[in-house]
Short mmCIF file of N, CA and C in Angstrom, two decimals:
data_model
loop_
_atom_site.label_atom_id
_atom_site.label_comp_id
_atom_site.label_asym_id
_atom_site.label_seq_id
_atom_site.Cartn_x
_atom_site.Cartn_y
_atom_site.Cartn_z
N MET A 1340 1.10 -1.03 0.30
CA MET A 1340 -0.37 -0.11 0.07
C MET A 1340 0.66 1.40 0.10
N GLN A 1341 0.36 2.16 -0.92
CA GLN A 1341 1.26 3.09 -1.09
C GLN A 1341 1.08 4.75 0.06
N SER A 1342 1.79 5.74 0.64
CA SER A 1342 1.17 6.43 1.17
C SER A 1342 0.76 7.53 0.10
N ILE A 1343 -0.29 8.35 0.78
CA ILE A 1343 -1.28 9.47 -0.30
C ILE A 1343 -0.03 10.44 -0.58
N GLN A 1344 1.14 11.09 -0.76
CA GLN A 1344 2.54 11.24 -1.26
C GLN A 1344 2.77 10.47 -2.28
N GLU A 1345 3.13 8.76 -2.55
CA GLU A 1345 3.49 8.15 -3.69
C GLU A 1345 2.51 8.30 -4.66
N PHE A 1346 1.29 8.12 -3.87
CA PHE A 1346 0.52 8.14 -4.52
C PHE A 1346 0.04 9.00 -5.71
N GLU A 1347 0.08 10.51 -4.81
CA GLU A 1347 0.14 11.74 -5.59
C GLU A 1347 0.91 11.97 -6.53
N LYS A 1348 2.23 11.27 -6.36
CA LYS A 1348 3.30 11.21 -7.83
C LYS A 1348 3.07 10.87 -8.77
N LYS A 1349 2.07 10.00 -8.63
CA LYS A 1349 1.62 9.23 -9.89
C LYS A 1349 1.02 9.94 -10.65
N ILE A 1350 0.18 11.21 -10.61
CA ILE A 1350 -0.56 12.18 -11.03
C ILE A 1350 0.32 13.14 -11.67
N LYS A 1351 0.93 12.72 -13.09
CA LYS A 1351 1.63 13.87 -13.65
C LYS A 1351 1.30 15.09 -14.26
N ARG A 1352 -0.32 15.28 -14.81
CA ARG A 1352 -0.84 16.57 -15.27
C ARG A 1352 -1.80 16.27 -15.08
N VAL A 1353 -3.68 17.23 -14.90
CA VAL A 1353 -4.94 16.56 -15.31
C VAL A 1353 -4.80 16.84 -16.63
N LEU A 1354 -5.74 16.36 -17.36
CA LEU A 1354 -6.31 16.40 -18.98
C LEU A 1354 -6.89 16.62 -18.99
N VAL A 1355 -8.19 16.60 -18.01
CA VAL A 1355 -10.29 16.61 -18.44
C VAL A 1355 -10.61 17.06 -16.89
N THR A 1356 -10.70 18.39 -16.60
CA THR A 1356 -11.50 18.71 -15.45
C THR A 1356 -12.27 18.58 -14.97
N LYS A 1357 -12.59 18.24 -14.17
CA LYS A 1357 -14.13 17.81 -13.88
C LYS A 1357 -15.12 19.10 -14.44
N GLU A 1358 -15.27 19.67 -14.53
CA GLU A 1358 -16.03 20.66 -14.89
C GLU A 1358 -16.18 20.16 -16.55
N GLU A 1359 -14.90 19.98 -17.59
CA GLU A 1359 -15.18 20.21 -18.50
C GLU A 1359 -15.88 18.35 -18.72
N ILE A 1360 -15.64 17.58 -17.71
CA ILE A 1360 -16.53 16.43 -17.71
C ILE A 1360 -18.37 16.49 -17.37
N ASP A 1361 -18.26 17.57 -16.89
CA ASP A 1361 -19.55 17.78 -16.82
C ASP A 1361 -20.06 18.06 -17.53
N ALA A 1362 -19.81 19.29 -18.22
CA ALA A 1362 -19.95 20.08 -19.32
C ALA A 1362 -20.46 18.94 -20.70
N ALA A 1363 -19.36 18.14 -20.73
CA ALA A 1363 -19.49 17.35 -21.76
C ALA A 1363 -20.37 16.35 -21.99
N ILE A 1364 -20.82 15.32 -20.34
CA ILE A 1364 -21.79 14.87 -20.23
C ILE A 1364 -23.33 15.33 -20.27
N LYS A 1365 -23.11 16.33 -19.82
CA LYS A 1365 -24.57 17.25 -20.24
C LYS A 1365 -24.43 17.05 -21.58
N GLU A 1366 -24.28 17.61 -22.33
CA GLU A 1366 -23.91 17.52 -23.80
C GLU A 1366 -24.22 16.23 -24.74
N ALA A 1367 -23.38 15.54 -24.21
CA ALA A 1367 -23.87 13.64 -24.45
C ALA A 1367 -25.32 13.21 -24.24
N GLY A 1368 -25.64 13.89 -22.77
CA GLY A 1368 -27.34 13.48 -22.62
C GLY A 1368 -28.03 13.77 -23.44
N LYS A 1369 -28.08 15.25 -24.54
CA LYS A 1369 -28.68 16.01 -25.17
C LYS A 1369 -28.94 14.91 -26.05
N LYS A 1370 -27.42 15.07 -26.83
CA LYS A 1370 -27.31 13.96 -28.14
C LYS A 1370 -28.49 12.57 -28.01
N ILE A 1371 -28.20 12.13 -27.36
CA ILE A 1371 -28.98 10.65 -27.15
C ILE A 1371 -30.05 10.86 -26.68
N ASP A 1372 -30.24 11.73 -25.94
CA ASP A 1372 -32.47 12.22 -26.09
C ASP A 1372 -33.03 12.55 -27.47
N ALA A 1373 -31.98 13.74 -28.13
CA ALA A 1373 -32.09 13.83 -29.41
C ALA A 1373 -32.53 12.72 -30.26
N LEU A 1374 -31.20 11.83 -30.42
CA LEU A 1374 -31.71 10.41 -31.06
C LEU A 1374 -32.60 9.63 -31.02
N TYR A 1375 -32.82 9.48 -29.76
CA TYR A 1375 -33.75 8.26 -29.48
C TYR A 1375 -35.41 8.42 -29.27
N ASP A 1376 -35.18 9.89 -29.02
CA ASP A 1376 -36.58 11.05 -29.77
C ASP A 1376 -37.39 10.13 -28.65
N GLY A 1377 -37.50 10.15 -27.08
CA GLY A 1377 -38.89 9.29 -25.99
C GLY A 1377 -38.48 8.05 -26.08
N ARG A 1378 -38.17 7.38 -27.28
CA ARG A 1378 -37.56 5.49 -27.31
C ARG A 1378 -37.11 5.36 -25.95
N PRO A 1379 -37.17 4.41 -25.52
CA PRO A 1379 -36.36 3.74 -24.59
C PRO A 1379 -34.87 2.98 -24.34
N ILE A 1380 -34.06 2.91 -23.63
CA ILE A 1380 -32.73 2.34 -24.47
C ILE A 1380 -32.37 1.51 -22.76
N LEU A 1381 -31.26 0.72 -23.45
CA LEU A 1381 -30.52 0.07 -22.75
C LEU A 1381 -29.22 0.76 -22.56
N LEU A 1382 -28.80 1.28 -21.39
CA LEU A 1382 -27.24 1.94 -20.89
C LEU A 1382 -26.72 0.78 -20.65
N VAL A 1383 -25.44 0.41 -21.08
CA VAL A 1383 -24.92 -0.87 -21.26
C VAL A 1383 -22.80 0.19 -20.52
N SER A 1384 -22.90 0.04 -19.18
CA SER A 1384 -21.83 -0.02 -18.85
C SER A 1384 -21.06 -1.15 -19.10
N ILE A 1385 -19.50 -0.63 -19.88
CA ILE A 1385 -18.46 -1.49 -19.85
C ILE A 1385 -17.74 -1.55 -18.44
N LEU A 1386 -17.44 -2.51 -17.53
CA LEU A 1386 -16.65 -2.67 -16.13
C LEU A 1386 -15.36 -3.26 -16.61
N LYS A 1387 -14.82 -2.39 -15.81
CA LYS A 1387 -15.19 -1.39 -14.32
C LYS A 1387 -15.21 0.01 -14.36
N GLY A 1388 -13.92 0.50 -15.83
CA GLY A 1388 -13.66 1.44 -16.17
C GLY A 1388 -15.12 2.75 -16.21
N ALA A 1389 -15.89 2.21 -17.23
CA ALA A 1389 -16.81 2.95 -16.92
C ALA A 1389 -18.04 3.29 -16.17
N PHE A 1390 -18.09 2.52 -15.04
CA PHE A 1390 -19.10 2.77 -14.06
C PHE A 1390 -19.28 3.90 -13.29
N VAL A 1391 -18.36 4.50 -13.53
CA VAL A 1391 -18.93 6.45 -12.68
C VAL A 1391 -18.91 7.50 -13.79
N PHE A 1392 -18.56 7.52 -15.74
CA PHE A 1392 -19.35 7.94 -16.13
C PHE A 1392 -20.73 7.80 -16.83
N MET A 1393 -20.64 6.06 -16.54
CA MET A 1393 -21.98 5.88 -16.66
C MET A 1393 -22.97 6.57 -16.03
N ALA A 1394 -23.21 6.35 -14.64
CA ALA A 1394 -23.86 6.91 -13.75
C ALA A 1394 -24.51 8.70 -13.96
N ASP A 1395 -23.10 8.97 -14.76
CA ASP A 1395 -23.22 10.44 -15.08
C ASP A 1395 -24.16 10.65 -16.19
N LEU A 1396 -23.38 10.00 -17.17
CA LEU A 1396 -24.54 10.03 -18.18
C LEU A 1396 -25.54 9.48 -18.09
N CYS A 1397 -26.16 8.94 -17.42
CA CYS A 1397 -27.94 8.18 -17.30
C CYS A 1397 -28.20 9.22 -16.43
N ARG A 1398 -28.30 10.25 -15.57
CA ARG A 1398 -28.81 11.28 -14.89
C ARG A 1398 -28.70 12.26 -15.51
N ALA A 1399 -28.00 12.25 -17.03
CA ALA A 1399 -28.14 13.50 -18.02
C ALA A 1399 -29.28 12.94 -18.87
N ILE A 1400 -29.50 11.89 -18.89
CA ILE A 1400 -30.07 11.28 -20.17
C ILE A 1400 -32.10 11.28 -19.68
N THR A 1401 -32.87 12.36 -19.90
CA THR A 1401 -33.90 11.98 -19.88
C THR A 1401 -35.02 11.26 -20.95
N VAL A 1402 -34.47 10.43 -21.63
CA VAL A 1402 -35.40 9.43 -22.11
C VAL A 1402 -35.19 8.26 -21.48
N PRO A 1403 -36.56 6.88 -21.37
CA PRO A 1403 -36.38 6.51 -20.52
C PRO A 1403 -35.19 5.25 -20.31
N CYS A 1404 -34.34 4.41 -19.33
CA CYS A 1404 -33.29 3.42 -19.53
C CYS A 1404 -33.38 2.88 -18.70
N GLU A 1405 -33.18 1.51 -19.03
CA GLU A 1405 -32.43 0.69 -18.54
C GLU A 1405 -30.94 0.48 -18.48
N VAL A 1406 -30.40 -0.47 -16.93
CA VAL A 1406 -28.86 -0.03 -17.24
C VAL A 1406 -28.61 -1.52 -16.91
N GLY A 1407 -27.40 -2.01 -17.53
CA GLY A 1407 -27.13 -3.58 -18.01
C GLY A 1407 -25.28 -3.54 -17.86
N PHE A 1408 -24.78 -4.59 -17.04
CA PHE A 1408 -23.48 -3.98 -17.19
C PHE A 1408 -23.02 -5.85 -17.81
N MET A 1409 -21.34 -5.41 -18.59
CA MET A 1409 -20.77 -6.07 -18.88
C MET A 1409 -19.35 -6.22 -18.46
N CYS A 1410 -18.59 -6.97 -18.46
CA CYS A 1410 -17.15 -6.68 -17.85
C CYS A 1410 -16.55 -7.26 -18.83
N ALA A 1411 -15.23 -6.33 -19.00
CA ALA A 1411 -14.46 -6.61 -20.23
C ALA A 1411 -13.25 -6.71 -19.82
N LYS A 1412 -11.79 -7.31 -20.22
CA LYS A 1412 -10.97 -6.76 -19.72
C LYS A 1412 -9.72 -6.96 -21.22
N SER A 1413 -8.35 -6.48 -20.91
CA SER A 1413 -7.38 -6.49 -21.73
C SER A 1413 -6.44 -5.89 -21.14
N TYR A 1414 -6.06 -5.31 -19.76
CA TYR A 1414 -5.17 -5.17 -19.25
C TYR A 1414 -4.04 -5.57 -18.05
N TYR A 1415 -5.15 -6.41 -17.60
CA TYR A 1415 -4.26 -7.84 -16.08
C TYR A 1415 -3.66 -6.63 -15.53
N LYS A 1416 -3.53 -5.17 -15.02
CA LYS A 1416 -3.02 -5.12 -13.80
C LYS A 1416 -1.87 -4.04 -14.75
N GLY A 1417 -1.74 -4.26 -16.03
CA GLY A 1417 -0.42 -3.26 -16.46
C GLY A 1417 -1.50 -1.63 -17.65
N THR A 1418 -0.11 -1.44 -17.76
CA THR A 1418 -0.73 0.25 -18.31
C THR A 1418 0.06 -0.51 -20.00
N VAL A 1419 -0.18 -1.53 -20.42
CA VAL A 1419 0.01 -2.01 -21.77
C VAL A 1419 -1.47 -2.97 -21.54
N SER A 1420 -2.39 -3.28 -23.07
CA SER A 1420 -3.07 -3.75 -23.27
C SER A 1420 -2.34 -5.03 -24.14
N THR A 1421 -3.02 -6.32 -23.64
CA THR A 1421 -2.55 -7.69 -23.84
C THR A 1421 -2.95 -8.05 -25.21
N GLY A 1422 -3.89 -7.25 -25.79
CA GLY A 1422 -4.44 -7.60 -26.93
C GLY A 1422 -4.83 -9.30 -26.51
N ILE A 1423 -5.43 -9.91 -25.84
CA ILE A 1423 -6.08 -10.55 -25.59
C ILE A 1423 -7.01 -9.71 -24.98
N VAL A 1424 -8.84 -9.60 -25.74
CA VAL A 1424 -9.89 -9.23 -24.71
C VAL A 1424 -10.79 -10.72 -24.23
N GLN A 1425 -11.25 -10.39 -22.89
CA GLN A 1425 -11.86 -12.02 -22.00
C GLN A 1425 -13.42 -11.12 -21.53
N ILE A 1426 -14.66 -11.64 -21.93
CA ILE A 1426 -15.71 -10.91 -21.81
C ILE A 1426 -15.82 -11.82 -20.17
N THR A 1427 -16.00 -11.15 -18.81
CA THR A 1427 -15.86 -11.87 -18.17
C THR A 1427 -17.14 -11.59 -17.00
N MET A 1428 -18.28 -10.66 -17.63
CA MET A 1428 -19.68 -10.75 -17.14
C MET A 1428 -20.21 -9.96 -18.21
N ASP A 1429 -21.68 -10.70 -18.76
CA ASP A 1429 -22.14 -10.12 -19.90
C ASP A 1429 -23.94 -9.98 -19.33
N LEU A 1430 -24.70 -9.82 -20.78
CA LEU A 1430 -25.77 -9.07 -20.06
C LEU A 1430 -26.54 -9.99 -19.77
N GLU A 1431 -27.78 -9.69 -19.55
CA GLU A 1431 -28.60 -10.86 -19.02
C GLU A 1431 -29.97 -10.74 -19.49
N GLN A 1432 -30.06 -9.28 -20.49
CA GLN A 1432 -31.17 -8.84 -21.24
C GLN A 1432 -30.97 -9.35 -22.09
N ASP A 1433 -32.16 -9.83 -23.03
CA ASP A 1433 -32.52 -10.12 -24.32
C ASP A 1433 -32.27 -8.49 -25.06
N ILE A 1434 -31.47 -8.41 -25.79
CA ILE A 1434 -31.23 -7.13 -26.22
C ILE A 1434 -31.63 -6.87 -27.58
N SER A 1435 -32.72 -8.06 -28.21
CA SER A 1435 -33.31 -7.09 -29.47
C SER A 1435 -34.52 -6.96 -29.35
N LYS A 1436 -34.60 -6.68 -28.00
CA LYS A 1436 -36.22 -5.76 -27.69
C LYS A 1436 -35.90 -4.03 -27.68
N TYR A 1437 -34.15 -4.05 -27.82
CA TYR A 1437 -33.88 -2.56 -27.03
C TYR A 1437 -32.71 -1.30 -28.00
N HIS A 1438 -33.21 -0.72 -27.65
CA HIS A 1438 -32.43 0.27 -28.60
C HIS A 1438 -31.00 0.77 -27.63
N VAL A 1439 -29.71 0.08 -27.55
CA VAL A 1439 -28.70 -0.28 -26.58
C VAL A 1439 -27.41 1.02 -26.94
N VAL A 1440 -27.38 1.24 -26.11
CA VAL A 1440 -26.28 2.17 -25.58
C VAL A 1440 -25.73 1.97 -24.62
N ILE A 1441 -24.12 1.60 -25.44
CA ILE A 1441 -22.73 1.55 -25.08
C ILE A 1441 -22.36 2.34 -24.32
N ALA A 1442 -22.29 1.96 -22.57
CA ALA A 1442 -21.20 3.53 -22.89
C ALA A 1442 -19.71 2.79 -22.32
N GLU A 1443 -18.45 4.03 -22.74
CA GLU A 1443 -17.19 3.94 -22.26
C GLU A 1443 -16.47 4.24 -21.47
N ASP A 1444 -15.72 3.87 -21.33
CA ASP A 1444 -14.80 4.58 -20.98
C ASP A 1444 -13.27 5.05 -21.37
N ILE A 1445 -13.12 4.42 -22.35
CA ILE A 1445 -11.62 4.71 -23.31
C ILE A 1445 -11.73 4.00 -24.59
N VAL A 1446 -11.67 4.75 -25.63
CA VAL A 1446 -11.25 3.66 -26.91
C VAL A 1446 -9.59 3.92 -26.98
N ASP A 1447 -9.10 3.18 -26.80
CA ASP A 1447 -7.07 2.89 -27.47
C ASP A 1447 -7.34 2.64 -28.54
N THR A 1448 -6.90 1.08 -28.29
CA THR A 1448 -6.70 0.06 -29.14
C THR A 1448 -8.38 -0.35 -29.95
N ALA A 1449 -8.55 -0.21 -29.51
CA ALA A 1449 -10.34 -0.03 -29.97
C ALA A 1449 -10.94 -2.32 -29.86
N ARG A 1450 -9.60 -2.89 -29.42
CA ARG A 1450 -9.92 -4.56 -29.29
C ARG A 1450 -10.91 -4.66 -28.47
N THR A 1451 -11.22 -4.07 -27.84
CA THR A 1451 -12.59 -4.29 -26.08
C THR A 1451 -13.43 -4.06 -27.36
N LEU A 1452 -13.53 -2.76 -27.31
CA LEU A 1452 -15.05 -2.48 -27.89
C LEU A 1452 -15.37 -3.23 -29.33
N TYR A 1453 -14.64 -3.44 -30.05
CA TYR A 1453 -14.58 -3.75 -31.59
C TYR A 1453 -15.21 -5.37 -31.05
N ASP A 1454 -14.91 -5.80 -30.39
CA ASP A 1454 -15.22 -7.48 -29.96
C ASP A 1454 -16.50 -7.28 -29.06
N ILE A 1455 -17.20 -6.31 -28.41
CA ILE A 1455 -18.50 -6.31 -27.96
C ILE A 1455 -19.69 -5.96 -28.54
N VAL A 1456 -18.82 -5.15 -29.43
CA VAL A 1456 -19.94 -4.54 -30.58
C VAL A 1456 -20.49 -5.35 -31.41
N LYS A 1457 -19.55 -6.30 -32.05
CA LYS A 1457 -19.52 -7.00 -33.07
C LYS A 1457 -20.64 -8.46 -31.88
N LEU A 1458 -20.22 -8.61 -30.65
CA LEU A 1458 -20.81 -9.33 -29.93
C LEU A 1458 -22.33 -9.72 -30.06
N LEU A 1459 -22.93 -7.71 -29.71
CA LEU A 1459 -24.50 -7.21 -29.20
C LEU A 1459 -24.41 -7.16 -30.77
N LYS A 1460 -24.13 -6.73 -31.71
CA LYS A 1460 -24.82 -6.84 -32.74
C LYS A 1460 -25.54 -8.15 -33.57
N ALA A 1461 -25.05 -9.70 -32.69
CA ALA A 1461 -24.83 -10.28 -33.49
C ALA A 1461 -26.49 -10.64 -32.49
N ARG A 1462 -26.92 -10.09 -31.85
CA ARG A 1462 -28.05 -9.90 -31.22
C ARG A 1462 -28.80 -9.82 -31.64
N ASN A 1463 -28.71 -9.07 -32.54
CA ASN A 1463 -29.70 -7.72 -33.11
C ASN A 1463 -30.33 -7.16 -32.19
N PRO A 1464 -29.71 -6.20 -31.77
CA PRO A 1464 -30.58 -4.94 -31.15
C PRO A 1464 -31.04 -4.08 -32.10
N LEU A 1465 -32.60 -3.29 -31.64
CA LEU A 1465 -32.49 -2.46 -32.77
C LEU A 1465 -32.10 -1.56 -32.86
N SER A 1466 -31.15 -1.23 -32.31
CA SER A 1466 -30.23 0.19 -32.52
C SER A 1466 -29.38 -0.05 -31.86
N LEU A 1467 -27.84 0.16 -32.13
CA LEU A 1467 -26.68 0.70 -30.62
C LEU A 1467 -25.98 1.48 -31.33
N THR A 1468 -25.47 2.29 -30.51
CA THR A 1468 -24.54 3.45 -30.52
C THR A 1468 -23.80 3.38 -29.70
N VAL A 1469 -22.37 4.06 -29.42
CA VAL A 1469 -21.43 3.73 -28.66
C VAL A 1469 -21.20 4.88 -27.84
N VAL A 1470 -20.94 5.44 -27.49
CA VAL A 1470 -20.20 6.75 -26.94
C VAL A 1470 -19.24 6.46 -25.78
N THR A 1471 -18.28 7.35 -25.46
CA THR A 1471 -17.15 7.37 -24.87
C THR A 1471 -16.44 8.26 -24.05
N LEU A 1472 -16.71 8.50 -23.54
CA LEU A 1472 -15.71 9.62 -22.88
C LEU A 1472 -14.30 10.04 -22.98
N LEU A 1473 -13.15 9.27 -23.49
CA LEU A 1473 -12.09 9.20 -24.19
C LEU A 1473 -12.33 8.35 -25.41
N ASP A 1474 -11.35 9.35 -26.04
CA ASP A 1474 -10.74 8.77 -27.31
C ASP A 1474 -9.15 8.66 -28.01
N LYS A 1475 -8.97 8.02 -28.21
CA LYS A 1475 -7.64 8.06 -27.77
C LYS A 1475 -7.17 7.21 -29.75
N PRO A 1476 -7.03 8.22 -30.18
CA PRO A 1476 -7.01 7.52 -32.19
C PRO A 1476 -5.96 6.80 -32.25
N SER A 1477 -4.53 7.62 -31.67
CA SER A 1477 -3.33 7.40 -31.94
C SER A 1477 -3.12 6.06 -31.51
N GLY A 1478 -4.00 5.17 -30.81
CA GLY A 1478 -3.46 4.08 -29.94
C GLY A 1478 -4.11 2.86 -31.02
N ARG A 1479 -4.88 3.45 -31.82
CA ARG A 1479 -5.91 2.11 -32.33
C ARG A 1479 -4.91 1.79 -33.24
N VAL A 1480 -5.09 -0.17 -33.01
CA VAL A 1480 -4.70 -1.43 -33.93
C VAL A 1480 -6.00 -2.12 -34.46
N VAL A 1481 -7.15 -1.85 -34.40
CA VAL A 1481 -8.39 -2.12 -34.87
C VAL A 1481 -9.27 -1.19 -35.15
N ASP A 1482 -9.37 -1.22 -36.42
CA ASP A 1482 -10.70 0.05 -37.43
C ASP A 1482 -11.88 0.06 -36.47
N TYR A 1483 -11.85 1.03 -35.39
CA TYR A 1483 -12.84 1.22 -35.06
C TYR A 1483 -13.37 2.46 -34.86
N ASN A 1484 -14.46 3.38 -34.56
CA ASN A 1484 -14.23 4.56 -33.95
C ASN A 1484 -16.21 4.06 -33.29
N PRO A 1485 -15.71 5.00 -32.34
CA PRO A 1485 -17.39 4.94 -31.76
C PRO A 1485 -18.07 6.35 -32.29
N ASP A 1486 -19.30 6.07 -32.12
CA ASP A 1486 -20.54 6.95 -32.52
C ASP A 1486 -19.98 8.61 -31.97
N ILE A 1487 -19.97 8.90 -30.04
CA ILE A 1487 -19.99 9.60 -30.18
C ILE A 1487 -18.92 10.05 -29.10
N SER A 1488 -17.93 10.85 -28.85
CA SER A 1488 -16.57 10.84 -28.35
C SER A 1488 -16.70 12.39 -27.86
N LEU A 1489 -16.61 12.17 -26.44
CA LEU A 1489 -16.66 13.27 -25.65
C LEU A 1489 -14.84 14.25 -25.62
N PHE A 1490 -14.26 13.46 -25.51
CA PHE A 1490 -12.60 14.26 -25.09
C PHE A 1490 -11.65 13.37 -25.80
N THR A 1491 -10.57 13.73 -27.27
CA THR A 1491 -9.72 13.21 -27.55
C THR A 1491 -8.19 13.76 -26.99
N ILE A 1492 -8.21 12.70 -26.38
CA ILE A 1492 -6.67 12.70 -26.13
C ILE A 1492 -5.82 12.50 -26.60
N PRO A 1493 -4.24 12.48 -25.76
CA PRO A 1493 -3.12 12.01 -27.24
C PRO A 1493 -3.07 10.71 -26.49
N ASN A 1494 -1.44 10.24 -26.80
CA ASN A 1494 -1.32 8.87 -26.23
C ASN A 1494 -0.64 8.50 -25.12
N HIS A 1495 -1.43 9.13 -23.95
CA HIS A 1495 -0.87 8.88 -22.99
C HIS A 1495 -1.98 7.07 -21.64
N PHE A 1496 -0.63 7.33 -20.48
CA PHE A 1496 -1.93 6.33 -20.01
C PHE A 1496 -2.51 7.16 -18.94
N VAL A 1497 -3.76 7.17 -19.02
CA VAL A 1497 -4.44 7.89 -18.25
C VAL A 1497 -5.27 7.23 -17.43
N ILE A 1498 -5.34 8.00 -15.95
CA ILE A 1498 -6.46 7.52 -14.86
C ILE A 1498 -7.65 8.39 -14.57
N GLY A 1499 -8.36 8.14 -13.58
CA GLY A 1499 -9.22 8.73 -13.04
C GLY A 1499 -10.49 8.52 -13.41
N TYR A 1500 -11.54 9.29 -12.70
CA TYR A 1500 -12.90 9.38 -12.89
C TYR A 1500 -13.18 7.71 -13.66
N GLY A 1501 -12.85 6.61 -13.16
CA GLY A 1501 -13.17 5.29 -13.36
C GLY A 1501 -11.71 4.61 -13.76
N LEU A 1502 -10.82 5.21 -14.40
CA LEU A 1502 -10.10 4.77 -15.53
C LEU A 1502 -8.81 4.70 -14.46
N ASP A 1503 -8.12 3.70 -14.05
CA ASP A 1503 -7.29 2.72 -13.60
C ASP A 1503 -6.05 2.31 -13.75
N CYS A 1504 -5.10 2.36 -12.50
CA CYS A 1504 -4.15 1.19 -12.99
C CYS A 1504 -3.91 0.84 -11.94
N GLY A 1505 -3.90 -0.59 -12.17
CA GLY A 1505 -3.69 -1.96 -10.92
C GLY A 1505 -4.91 -1.48 -9.96
N GLU A 1506 -6.35 -0.97 -10.35
CA GLU A 1506 -7.07 -1.07 -9.50
C GLU A 1506 -7.04 0.07 -8.44
N TYR A 1507 -6.12 1.55 -8.73
CA TYR A 1507 -6.12 2.42 -7.82
C TYR A 1507 -6.17 3.80 -8.92
N PHE A 1508 -6.98 4.85 -8.34
CA PHE A 1508 -7.47 5.78 -8.84
C PHE A 1508 -8.32 6.49 -9.52
N ARG A 1509 -9.58 4.87 -9.47
CA ARG A 1509 -10.56 5.53 -10.35
C ARG A 1509 -11.33 6.69 -9.37
N ASN A 1510 -11.26 6.81 -8.11
CA ASN A 1510 -11.37 7.96 -7.36
C ASN A 1510 -11.83 9.40 -8.02
N LEU A 1511 -10.81 9.91 -8.39
CA LEU A 1511 -10.13 10.92 -8.92
C LEU A 1511 -11.40 11.83 -10.29
N PRO A 1512 -11.68 13.07 -9.48
CA PRO A 1512 -13.08 13.32 -10.21
C PRO A 1512 -12.62 13.83 -11.49
N TYR A 1513 -11.75 13.36 -11.94
CA TYR A 1513 -10.80 14.17 -12.93
C TYR A 1513 -10.02 13.71 -13.95
N VAL A 1514 -9.81 13.01 -15.19
CA VAL A 1514 -8.70 12.30 -16.00
C VAL A 1514 -7.56 13.22 -15.85
N ALA A 1515 -6.38 11.99 -15.49
CA ALA A 1515 -4.88 13.03 -15.49
C ALA A 1515 -4.06 11.86 -16.26
N GLU A 1516 -3.22 12.28 -16.51
CA GLU A 1516 -1.57 11.51 -16.73
C GLU A 1516 -1.54 10.88 -15.99
N TYR A 1517 -0.87 9.46 -16.47
CA TYR A 1517 -0.68 8.47 -15.05
C TYR A 1517 1.27 9.16 -15.39
N ASN A 1518 1.71 9.08 -14.04
CA ASN A 1518 3.19 9.26 -14.40
C ASN A 1518 3.74 8.13 -14.21
N THR A 1519 4.82 7.89 -15.29
CA THR A 1519 5.34 6.41 -15.54
C THR A 1519 6.29 6.21 -15.17
N GLU A 1520 7.22 7.73 -14.98
CA GLU A 1520 8.95 7.83 -14.05
C GLU A 1520 8.92 7.68 -13.14
N GLU A 1521 8.19 7.58 -12.25
CA GLU A 1521 8.32 7.63 -10.59
C GLU A 1521 8.14 6.73 -10.79
#
C-alpha cells in the first residue's frame, strides 16, 4: 500500500477537469435524447472503468432507460493492453427488444470495444450506439470509431474518473496522465 504522497506522485498532470467532464456529459445526454426521441434505451456500462461515466451519463439522459453491465478486460494490471479481450460478465437482457447505448470509458486500441460491438450486434438490437468519455485514436490497432466521443486525448496512459492503474485512481474526479517515470 502506497502513502498518499507516493500516490499523488503518480499524477503527472490533469488532462480533463471535472468541470469539463460535467459539461460534456450534459451535451452527450442531449445528443442521446435527440437520437432516441423518447424511445427507451438500454444503457450498458463496460466495467469496471465506465461505471462512473455511465452513472453520470444516465442522470443526464431524459429518455426512459434501463441499465446493464458487461465486464471485459485486456489490461490485467499493467499499462499496456495484452491484445487478448476476455468478457468476464455478460448482459442478462435479451437485447433484441432494445435500443442499446454502450457507455465506454476509453477507446484506445479499440480491440475490446470492437469485440463487444460485434458480439452485441449478433444479438440483433433495435439499434446500437457507442458513446465514449475518452477517445485515443493514436492508439488504434483495430479500425473502429465510437459514435459519440466526449474528449480526444493524446497517446498517454490515463487515470481517474473510473480509469485505473492496478485498481487505484478510479476515484479521482478528473482524468489525469499517469506518471510512468516515478
